[in-house]
Amino acid sequence: MPITMYSGSVPVFLQLLPAMSGCLDKAQAFAESRKYDPNLLLQLRLAPDMFPFARQVQQATAHALAPGRIAGVELPNLTDCTTIPELKQRIATTVDFLKGIQPAQIDGKENAEVTVQLGPNMRQFKAQNLLYHHALPNFYFHTTTAYDILRHYGVELGKRDFMGQMPG
Amino acid sequence: MPITMYSGSVPVFLQLLPAMSGCLDKAQAFAESRKYDPNLLLQLRLAPDMFPFARQVQQATAHALAPGRIAGVELPNLTDCTTIPELKQRIATTVDFLKGIQPAQIDGKENAEVTVQLGPNMRQFKAQNLLYHHALPNFYFHTTTAYDILRHYGVELGKRDFMGQMPG
């Protein structure tokens, strides 16, 4: 099978998102073992002017919707989260959404123009650039930073927890 | 142009690697403005059992050689670094190497078997999995963690410094 817009991106999101959900399980269990409220983790940051953990996970899931933007389908309504179960639900909603995207909905659309709202601004991308040069770098940035926050604050995780399960 | 093994990966490395080199310039200038030795940054970590900054950059560049592994060409000899200029040289060597890879050397090799030494072990991958499900996730993990270390220790950087310049 030659690589396509779909096969180079959707299976990647579907590798990393369940891994992030698994990291949340381990974070919850770790906090409980240390007898602190697991939801305190959601406010932790690596620097005062970086997003806290909850926002890192939220940004990762928002960027993972890019295949849906290219497909031109209605996106799921991802709401802000204040607990670990809510973050896990947000990830699950994103995974379900991505599983519903068919390769034919985005393959061959490399040069389609896609308009995306970024904060207050509208920005136009070629679909291939949106996916491989904007959404995936942002997705990886926020999943990694979420992992780094947990590691920095002592949650017992290893690189495999980040990497998840490669397709067979 | 339909997406290929090459176009979905090499231009991504070539977006992020010069950005990381730019972050190193800003880190050096920041340290000098604060009158500490910039090379002290190379030893900083987010957790005692995570790699320090220098090793994060080294791992990122090592994983960026994956297209060369698939092409079956001789890889550049990337040596360990103890200074910021050495890290910048290592990134520059990696960038030059990637610029020398031609699309025809890796396109169509999705299912080729590639053997990679990972620490003490040899591991076999299908080329598409090596590139999109192992090398790129690792590359992003280490570039992001390098950025996160600098941000955590106060270097003045923003997300744009991480993202670099998207292809036109």
mmCIF file of C-alpha atoms in Angstrom:
data_model
loop_
_atom_site.group_PDB
_atom_site.id
_atom_site.type_symbol
_atom_site.label_atom_id
_atom_site.label_comp_id
_atom_site.label_asym_id
_atom_site.label_seq_id
_atom_site.Cartn_x
_atom_site.Cartn_y
_atom_site.Cartn_z
ATOM 1 C CA MET A 1 0.000 0.000 0.000
ATOM 2 C CA PRO A 2 1.539 3.342 -0.989
ATOM 3 C CA ILE A 3 1.457 6.037 1.654
ATOM 4 C CA THR A 4 -1.426 8.499 1.393
ATOM 5 C CA MET A 5 -2.713 11.596 3.175
ATOM 6 C CA TYR A 6 -4.733 9.218 5.364
ATOM 7 C CA SER A 7 -2.206 6.449 6.019
ATOM 8 C CA GLY A 8 0.578 8.852 6.988
ATOM 9 C CA SER A 9 -1.530 10.673 9.573
ATOM 10 C CA VAL A 10 -4.704 9.046 10.942
ATOM 11 C CA PRO A 11 -2.933 5.842 12.133
ATOM 12 C CA VAL A 12 -0.348 8.093 13.816
ATOM 13 C CA PHE A 13 -3.013 9.949 15.791
ATOM 14 C CA LEU A 14 -4.543 6.551 16.604
ATOM 15 C CA GLN A 15 -1.194 5.333 17.951
ATOM 16 C CA LEU A 16 -0.481 8.342 20.191
ATOM 17 C CA LEU A 17 -3.949 9.243 21.506
ATOM 18 C CA PRO A 18 -4.683 5.911 23.266
ATOM 19 C CA ALA A 19 -1.127 6.090 24.641
ATOM 20 C CA MET A 20 -1.921 9.510 26.134
ATOM 21 C CA SER A 21 -5.094 8.087 27.643
ATOM 22 C CA GLY A 22 -2.987 5.328 29.211
ATOM 23 C CA CYS A 23 -0.640 7.965 30.656
ATOM 24 C CA LEU A 24 -3.690 9.595 32.271
ATOM 25 C CA ASP A 25 -4.628 6.268 33.882
ATOM 26 C CA LYS A 26 -1.135 5.940 35.301
ATOM 27 C CA ALA A 27 -1.181 9.561 36.478
ATOM 28 C CA GLN A 28 -4.497 9.009 38.267
ATOM 29 C CA ALA A 29 -3.241 5.815 39.943
ATOM 30 C CA PHE A 30 0.050 7.469 40.905
ATOM 31 C CA ALA A 31 -1.695 10.470 42.500
ATOM 32 C CA GLU A 32 -4.026 8.183 44.427
ATOM 33 C CA SER A 33 -1.071 6.114 45.670
ATOM 34 C CA ARG A 34 0.527 9.343 46.915
ATOM 35 C CA LYS A 35 -2.839 10.445 48.393
ATOM 36 C CA TYR A 36 -3.213 13.688 46.499
ATOM 37 C CA ASP A 37 -6.117 14.744 44.291
ATOM 38 C CA PRO A 38 -5.272 13.512 40.740
ATOM 39 C CA ASN A 39 -7.069 16.505 39.255
ATOM 40 C CA LEU A 40 -4.414 18.802 40.730
ATOM 41 C CA LEU A 41 -2.192 17.555 37.899
ATOM 42 C CA LEU A 42 -4.366 19.411 35.383
ATOM 43 C CA GLN A 43 -3.068 22.793 36.559
ATOM 44 C CA LEU A 44 0.662 21.975 36.471
ATOM 45 C CA ARG A 45 2.995 23.716 34.021
ATOM 46 C CA LEU A 46 6.673 23.577 33.035
ATOM 47 C CA ALA A 47 6.897 27.380 32.920
ATOM 48 C CA PRO A 48 4.527 30.149 34.063
ATOM 49 C CA ASP A 49 3.834 31.183 30.464
ATOM 50 C CA MET A 50 3.238 27.679 29.099
ATOM 51 C CA PHE A 51 -0.170 25.988 29.034
ATOM 52 C CA PRO A 52 -1.000 23.738 32.008
ATOM 53 C CA PHE A 53 -1.374 19.982 31.610
ATOM 54 C CA ALA A 54 -5.129 20.031 30.899
ATOM 55 C CA ARG A 55 -4.674 22.552 28.101
ATOM 56 C CA GLN A 56 -1.810 20.527 26.603
ATOM 57 C CA VAL A 57 -4.127 17.520 26.268
ATOM 58 C CA GLN A 58 -6.909 19.724 24.936
ATOM 59 C CA GLN A 59 -4.640 21.268 22.299
ATOM 60 C CA ALA A 60 -3.404 17.831 21.228
ATOM 61 C CA THR A 61 -6.957 16.597 20.658
ATOM 62 C CA ALA A 62 -7.944 19.823 18.865
ATOM 63 C CA HIS A 63 -5.058 19.440 16.397
ATOM 64 C CA ALA A 64 -5.941 15.750 15.896
ATOM 65 C CA LEU A 65 -9.186 16.875 14.251
ATOM 66 C CA ALA A 66 -7.271 18.109 11.181
ATOM 67 C CA PRO A 67 -8.230 15.090 9.030
ATOM 68 C CA GLY A 68 -11.860 15.989 9.694
ATOM 69 C CA ARG A 69 -11.229 19.573 8.619
ATOM 70 C CA ILE A 70 -9.789 18.266 5.340
ATOM 71 C CA ALA A 71 -12.682 15.817 4.911
ATOM 72 C CA GLY A 72 -15.046 18.757 5.407
ATOM 73 C CA VAL A 73 -17.213 16.894 7.906
ATOM 74 C CA GLU A 74 -18.786 18.223 11.089
ATOM 75 C CA LEU A 75 -16.257 18.164 13.926
ATOM 76 C CA PRO A 76 -17.075 16.837 17.399
ATOM 77 C CA ASN A 77 -17.651 19.469 20.059
ATOM 78 C CA LEU A 78 -14.644 19.076 22.373
ATOM 79 C CA THR A 79 -15.278 20.878 25.659
ATOM 80 C CA ASP A 80 -12.828 22.126 28.282
ATOM 81 C CA CYS A 81 -11.937 19.645 31.002
ATOM 82 C CA THR A 82 -11.443 19.970 34.747
ATOM 83 C CA THR A 83 -10.910 16.288 35.655
ATOM 84 C CA ILE A 84 -8.881 13.358 34.385
ATOM 85 C CA PRO A 85 -12.015 11.387 33.402
ATOM 86 C CA GLU A 86 -13.147 14.381 31.322
ATOM 87 C CA LEU A 87 -9.760 14.481 29.564
ATOM 88 C CA LYS A 88 -10.006 10.749 28.898
ATOM 89 C CA GLN A 89 -13.500 11.238 27.480
ATOM 90 C CA ARG A 90 -12.221 14.028 25.240
ATOM 91 C CA ILE A 91 -9.484 11.735 23.925
ATOM 92 C CA ALA A 92 -12.008 8.915 23.388
ATOM 93 C CA THR A 93 -14.300 11.257 21.441
ATOM 94 C CA THR A 94 -11.356 12.270 19.246
ATOM 95 C CA VAL A 95 -10.353 8.637 18.654
ATOM 96 C CA ASP A 96 -13.926 7.661 17.731
ATOM 97 C CA PHE A 97 -14.134 10.612 15.363
ATOM 98 C CA LEU A 98 -10.864 9.684 13.627
ATOM 99 C CA LYS A 99 -11.953 6.057 13.299
ATOM 100 C CA GLY A 100 -15.004 7.307 11.418
ATOM 101 C CA ILE A 101 -12.926 9.116 8.771
ATOM 102 C CA GLN A 102 -12.536 7.055 5.613
ATOM 103 C CA PRO A 103 -9.325 7.239 3.551
ATOM 104 C CA ALA A 104 -11.337 8.300 0.486
ATOM 105 C CA GLN A 105 -12.492 11.415 2.367
ATOM 106 C CA ILE A 106 -8.986 12.912 2.477
ATOM 107 C CA ASP A 107 -6.771 10.980 0.050
ATOM 108 C CA GLY A 108 -5.870 12.944 -3.042
ATOM 109 C CA LYS A 109 -6.720 16.263 -1.352
ATOM 110 C CA GLU A 110 -3.053 17.272 -0.907
ATOM 111 C CA ASN A 111 -3.563 20.658 -2.567
ATOM 112 C CA ALA A 112 -7.110 21.410 -1.412
ATOM 113 C CA GLU A 113 -7.354 24.741 0.386
ATOM 114 C CA VAL A 114 -8.559 24.422 3.981
ATOM 115 C CA THR A 115 -9.438 27.374 6.198
ATOM 116 C CA VAL A 116 -8.823 26.960 9.924
ATOM 117 C CA GLN A 117 -9.665 29.266 12.801
ATOM 118 C CA LEU A 118 -6.522 29.751 14.921
ATOM 119 C CA GLY A 119 -7.470 31.755 17.971
ATOM 120 C CA PRO A 120 -9.132 34.913 16.644
ATOM 121 C CA ASN A 121 -7.679 34.535 13.130
ATOM 122 C CA MET A 122 -8.667 32.554 10.047
ATOM 123 C CA ARG A 123 -5.713 30.971 8.260
ATOM 124 C CA GLN A 124 -5.680 29.143 4.940
ATOM 125 C CA PHE A 125 -3.541 26.065 4.336
ATOM 126 C CA LYS A 126 -2.961 23.577 1.574
ATOM 127 C CA ALA A 127 -4.312 20.348 3.078
ATOM 128 C CA GLN A 128 -0.951 18.573 2.997
ATOM 129 C CA ASN A 129 0.737 21.464 4.801
ATOM 130 C CA LEU A 130 -2.075 21.670 7.347
ATOM 131 C CA LEU A 131 -1.746 17.982 8.164
ATOM 132 C CA TYR A 132 2.017 17.326 8.018
ATOM 133 C CA HIS A 133 3.503 20.753 8.769
ATOM 134 C CA HIS A 134 1.002 22.249 11.195
ATOM 135 C CA ALA A 135 -1.397 19.744 12.809
ATOM 136 C CA LEU A 136 1.056 16.880 13.358
ATOM 137 C CA PRO A 137 3.882 19.094 14.726
ATOM 138 C CA ASN A 138 1.401 20.774 17.071
ATOM 139 C CA PHE A 139 -0.129 17.444 18.048
ATOM 140 C CA TYR A 140 3.281 15.998 18.900
ATOM 141 C CA PHE A 141 4.312 19.182 20.675
ATOM 142 C CA HIS A 142 1.321 19.040 23.014
ATOM 143 C CA THR A 143 1.313 15.257 23.597
ATOM 144 C CA THR A 144 5.032 15.361 24.416
ATOM 145 C CA THR A 145 4.680 18.385 26.668
ATOM 146 C CA ALA A 146 1.773 16.701 28.488
ATOM 147 C CA TYR A 147 4.024 13.657 29.028
ATOM 148 C CA ASP A 148 6.928 15.890 30.098
ATOM 149 C CA ILE A 149 4.750 17.640 32.696
ATOM 150 C CA LEU A 150 3.737 14.307 34.230
ATOM 151 C CA ARG A 151 7.348 13.087 34.274
ATOM 152 C CA HIS A 152 8.606 16.366 35.727
ATOM 153 C CA TYR A 153 6.124 16.085 38.596
ATOM 154 C CA GLY A 154 7.109 12.524 39.382
ATOM 155 C CA VAL A 155 4.451 10.365 37.711
ATOM 156 C CA GLU A 156 6.001 6.982 36.934
ATOM 157 C CA LEU A 157 5.941 6.727 33.151
ATOM 158 C CA GLY A 158 8.383 5.551 30.512
ATOM 159 C CA LYS A 159 8.895 6.297 26.841
ATOM 160 C CA ARG A 160 6.780 3.285 25.841
ATOM 161 C CA ASP A 161 3.804 4.885 27.556
ATOM 162 C CA PHE A 162 4.239 7.840 25.221
ATOM 163 C CA MET A 163 4.848 5.795 22.067
ATOM 164 C CA GLY A 164 1.885 3.457 22.337
ATOM 165 C CA GLN A 165 1.320 0.540 19.997
ATOM 166 C CA MET A 166 2.690 0.733 16.474
ATOM 167 C CA PRO A 167 0.383 -0.716 13.786
ATOM 168 C CA GLY A 168 1.327 -4.314 12.904
ATOM 169 C CA MET B 1 1.849 16.177 -6.070
ATOM 170 C CA PRO B 2 0.530 13.181 -4.146
ATOM 171 C CA ILE B 3 2.101 12.575 -0.765
ATOM 172 C CA THR B 4 4.945 10.041 -0.712
ATOM 173 C CA MET B 5 7.282 8.422 1.808
ATOM 174 C CA TYR B 6 9.668 11.311 1.085
ATOM 175 C CA SER B 7 7.285 14.266 0.980
ATOM 176 C CA GLY B 8 5.540 13.323 4.217
ATOM 177 C CA SER B 9 8.772 13.077 6.189
ATOM 178 C CA VAL B 10 11.949 14.724 4.859
ATOM 179 C CA PRO B 11 10.408 18.218 4.555
ATOM 180 C CA VAL B 12 9.115 17.785 8.125
ATOM 181 C CA PHE B 13 12.603 17.081 9.466
ATOM 182 C CA LEU B 14 13.829 20.035 7.401
ATOM 183 C CA GLN B 15 11.212 22.281 9.029
ATOM 184 C CA LEU B 16 11.937 21.292 12.630
ATOM 185 C CA LEU B 17 15.745 20.848 12.620
ATOM 186 C CA PRO B 18 16.650 24.418 11.587
ATOM 187 C CA ALA B 19 14.068 25.598 14.124
ATOM 188 C CA MET B 20 15.897 23.629 16.837
ATOM 189 C CA SER B 21 19.173 25.199 15.719
ATOM 190 C CA GLY B 22 17.529 28.607 16.078
ATOM 191 C CA CYS B 23 16.428 27.708 19.610
ATOM 192 C CA LEU B 24 20.067 26.896 20.399
ATOM 193 C CA ASP B 25 21.109 30.358 19.184
ATOM 194 C CA LYS B 26 18.519 31.955 21.446
ATOM 195 C CA ALA B 27 19.584 29.745 24.352
ATOM 196 C CA GLN B 28 23.224 30.770 23.882
ATOM 197 C CA ALA B 29 22.352 34.469 23.707
ATOM 198 C CA PHE B 30 20.043 34.196 26.724
ATOM 199 C CA ALA B 31 22.702 32.473 28.845
ATOM 200 C CA GLU B 32 25.270 35.096 27.860
ATOM 201 C CA SER B 33 22.843 37.905 28.758
ATOM 202 C CA ARG B 34 22.419 36.293 32.177
ATOM 203 C CA LYS B 35 26.200 35.808 32.452
ATOM 204 C CA TYR B 36 26.218 32.043 32.883
ATOM 205 C CA ASP B 37 28.045 29.482 30.747
ATOM 206 C CA PRO B 38 25.623 28.500 27.908
ATOM 207 C CA ASN B 39 27.029 24.975 27.865
ATOM 208 C CA LEU B 40 25.598 24.402 31.365
ATOM 209 C CA LEU B 41 22.247 24.066 29.601
ATOM 210 C CA LEU B 42 23.402 20.788 28.017
ATOM 211 C CA GLN B 43 23.208 18.972 31.362
ATOM 212 C CA LEU B 44 19.722 20.112 32.389
ATOM 213 C CA ARG B 45 16.848 17.623 32.685
ATOM 214 C CA LEU B 46 13.133 17.691 33.471
ATOM 215 C CA ALA B 47 13.442 14.625 35.719
ATOM 216 C CA PRO B 48 16.454 12.749 37.126
ATOM 217 C CA ASP B 49 15.702 9.705 34.950
ATOM 218 C CA MET B 50 15.167 11.611 31.698
ATOM 219 C CA PHE B 51 17.937 12.436 29.219
ATOM 220 C CA PRO B 52 19.605 15.853 29.618
ATOM 221 C CA PHE B 53 19.237 18.547 26.994
ATOM 222 C CA ALA B 54 22.308 17.559 24.948
ATOM 223 C CA ARG B 55 21.093 13.977 24.664
ATOM 224 C CA GLN B 56 17.598 15.125 23.655
ATOM 225 C CA VAL B 57 19.090 17.009 20.699
ATOM 226 C CA GLN B 58 21.356 14.066 19.885
ATOM 227 C CA GLN B 59 18.432 11.615 19.911
ATOM 228 C CA ALA B 60 16.375 13.915 17.677
ATOM 229 C CA THR B 61 19.129 14.061 15.070
ATOM 230 C CA ALA B 62 19.736 10.289 15.296
ATOM 231 C CA HIS B 63 16.075 9.561 14.564
ATOM 232 C CA ALA B 64 16.110 12.088 11.697
ATOM 233 C CA LEU B 65 18.498 9.764 9.844
ATOM 234 C CA ALA B 66 15.673 7.262 9.244
ATOM 235 C CA PRO B 67 15.186 8.280 5.583
ATOM 236 C CA GLY B 68 18.855 7.414 5.053
ATOM 237 C CA ARG B 69 18.349 4.007 6.651
ATOM 238 C CA ILE B 70 15.506 3.351 4.223
ATOM 239 C CA ALA B 71 17.557 4.622 1.279
ATOM 240 C CA GLY B 72 20.305 2.224 2.345
ATOM 241 C CA VAL B 73 23.023 4.870 2.099
ATOM 242 C CA GLU B 74 25.951 5.435 4.425
ATOM 243 C CA LEU B 75 24.889 7.518 7.409
ATOM 244 C CA PRO B 76 26.883 10.491 8.701
ATOM 245 C CA ASN B 77 28.894 9.864 11.843
ATOM 246 C CA LEU B 78 27.114 11.968 14.491
ATOM 247 C CA THR B 79 29.323 12.379 17.553
ATOM 248 C CA ASP B 80 28.405 13.263 21.131
ATOM 249 C CA CYS B 81 28.383 16.964 21.946
ATOM 250 C CA THR B 82 29.551 18.972 24.931
ATOM 251 C CA THR B 83 28.941 22.499 23.637
ATOM 252 C CA ILE B 84 26.161 24.401 21.890
ATOM 253 C CA PRO B 85 28.279 24.945 18.742
ATOM 254 C CA GLU B 86 28.831 21.166 18.570
ATOM 255 C CA LEU B 87 25.086 20.559 18.829
ATOM 256 C CA LYS B 88 24.482 23.109 16.084
ATOM 257 C CA GLN B 89 27.096 21.381 13.910
ATOM 258 C CA ARG B 90 25.404 18.018 14.527
ATOM 259 C CA ILE B 91 22.060 19.493 13.431
ATOM 260 C CA ALA B 92 23.699 21.063 10.353
ATOM 261 C CA THR B 93 25.274 17.717 9.403
ATOM 262 C CA THR B 94 21.871 16.051 9.705
ATOM 263 C CA VAL B 95 20.193 18.745 7.605
ATOM 264 C CA ASP B 96 22.866 18.476 4.885
ATOM 265 C CA PHE B 97 22.487 14.692 4.871
ATOM 266 C CA LEU B 98 18.697 14.894 4.509
ATOM 267 C CA LYS B 99 19.000 17.443 1.707
ATOM 268 C CA GLY B 100 21.125 14.892 -0.156
ATOM 269 C CA ILE B 101 18.412 12.210 -0.060
ATOM 270 C CA GLN B 102 16.454 12.061 -3.291
ATOM 271 C CA PRO B 103 12.735 11.158 -3.263
ATOM 272 C CA ALA B 104 13.400 8.228 -5.621
ATOM 273 C CA GLN B 105 15.676 6.667 -2.983
ATOM 274 C CA ILE B 106 12.794 6.062 -0.552
ATOM 275 C CA ASP B 107 9.516 6.485 -2.436
ATOM 276 C CA GLY B 108 7.705 3.234 -3.058
ATOM 277 C CA LYS B 109 9.657 1.465 -0.299
ATOM 278 C CA GLU B 110 6.701 1.459 2.132
ATOM 279 C CA ASN B 111 6.947 -2.293 2.748
ATOM 280 C CA ALA B 112 10.721 -2.734 2.518
ATOM 281 C CA GLU B 113 12.185 -4.373 5.618
ATOM 282 C CA VAL B 114 14.711 -2.175 7.421
ATOM 283 C CA THR B 115 16.864 -3.370 10.319
ATOM 284 C CA VAL B 116 17.809 -0.772 12.916
ATOM 285 C CA GLN B 117 20.085 -1.034 15.918
ATOM 286 C CA LEU B 118 18.252 0.274 18.990
ATOM 287 C CA GLY B 119 20.654 0.338 21.886
ATOM 288 C CA PRO B 120 22.050 -3.202 22.110
ATOM 289 C CA ASN B 121 19.228 -4.759 20.059
ATOM 290 C CA MET B 122 18.531 -5.118 16.351
ATOM 291 C CA ARG B 123 14.919 -4.480 15.409
ATOM 292 C CA GLN B 124 13.236 -4.978 12.053
ATOM 293 C CA PHE B 125 10.610 -2.569 10.730
ATOM 294 C CA LYS B 126 8.582 -2.118 7.606
ATOM 295 C CA ALA B 127 9.944 1.145 6.200
ATOM 296 C CA GLN B 128 6.634 3.004 6.510
ATOM 297 C CA ASN B 129 6.313 1.998 10.160
ATOM 298 C CA LEU B 130 9.930 2.911 10.866
ATOM 299 C CA LEU B 131 9.435 6.381 9.410
ATOM 300 C CA TYR B 132 5.911 7.361 10.501
ATOM 301 C CA HIS B 133 5.385 5.287 13.654
ATOM 302 C CA HIS B 134 8.864 5.153 15.165
ATOM 303 C CA ALA B 135 11.332 7.742 13.813
ATOM 304 C CA LEU B 136 8.952 10.711 13.542
ATOM 305 C CA PRO B 137 7.300 10.155 16.972
ATOM 306 C CA ASN B 138 10.766 9.824 18.529
ATOM 307 C CA PHE B 139 12.056 12.835 16.626
ATOM 308 C CA TYR B 140 9.144 14.972 17.801
ATOM 309 C CA PHE B 141 9.436 13.620 21.331
ATOM 310 C CA HIS B 142 13.063 14.669 21.610
ATOM 311 C CA THR B 143 12.768 18.026 19.800
ATOM 312 C CA THR B 144 9.794 18.963 21.984
ATOM 313 C CA THR B 145 11.489 17.818 25.182
ATOM 314 C CA ALA B 146 14.610 19.799 24.236
ATOM 315 C CA TYR B 147 12.387 22.868 23.779
ATOM 316 C CA ASP B 148 10.552 22.136 27.047
ATOM 317 C CA ILE B 149 13.851 21.946 28.960
ATOM 318 C CA LEU B 150 14.918 25.350 27.644
ATOM 319 C CA ARG B 151 11.522 26.870 28.479
ATOM 320 C CA HIS B 152 11.481 25.300 31.933
ATOM 321 C CA TYR B 153 14.863 26.848 32.713
ATOM 322 C CA GLY B 154 13.797 30.286 31.577
ATOM 323 C CA VAL B 155 15.173 30.652 28.054
ATOM 324 C CA GLU B 156 12.974 33.121 26.188
ATOM 325 C CA LEU B 157 11.393 31.097 23.379
ATOM 326 C CA GLY B 158 7.932 30.843 21.881
ATOM 327 C CA LYS B 159 6.036 28.175 19.997
ATOM 328 C CA ARG B 160 7.084 29.696 16.652
ATOM 329 C CA ASP B 161 10.701 28.988 17.535
ATOM 330 C CA PHE B 162 9.776 25.311 17.811
ATOM 331 C CA MET B 163 7.604 25.191 14.687
ATOM 332 C CA GLY B 164 10.013 26.793 12.248
ATOM 333 C CA GLN B 165 9.128 27.671 8.685
ATOM 334 C CA MET B 166 6.458 25.655 6.922
ATOM 335 C CA PRO B 167 7.178 24.887 3.231
ATOM 336 C CA GLY B 168 5.492 27.374 0.892
#
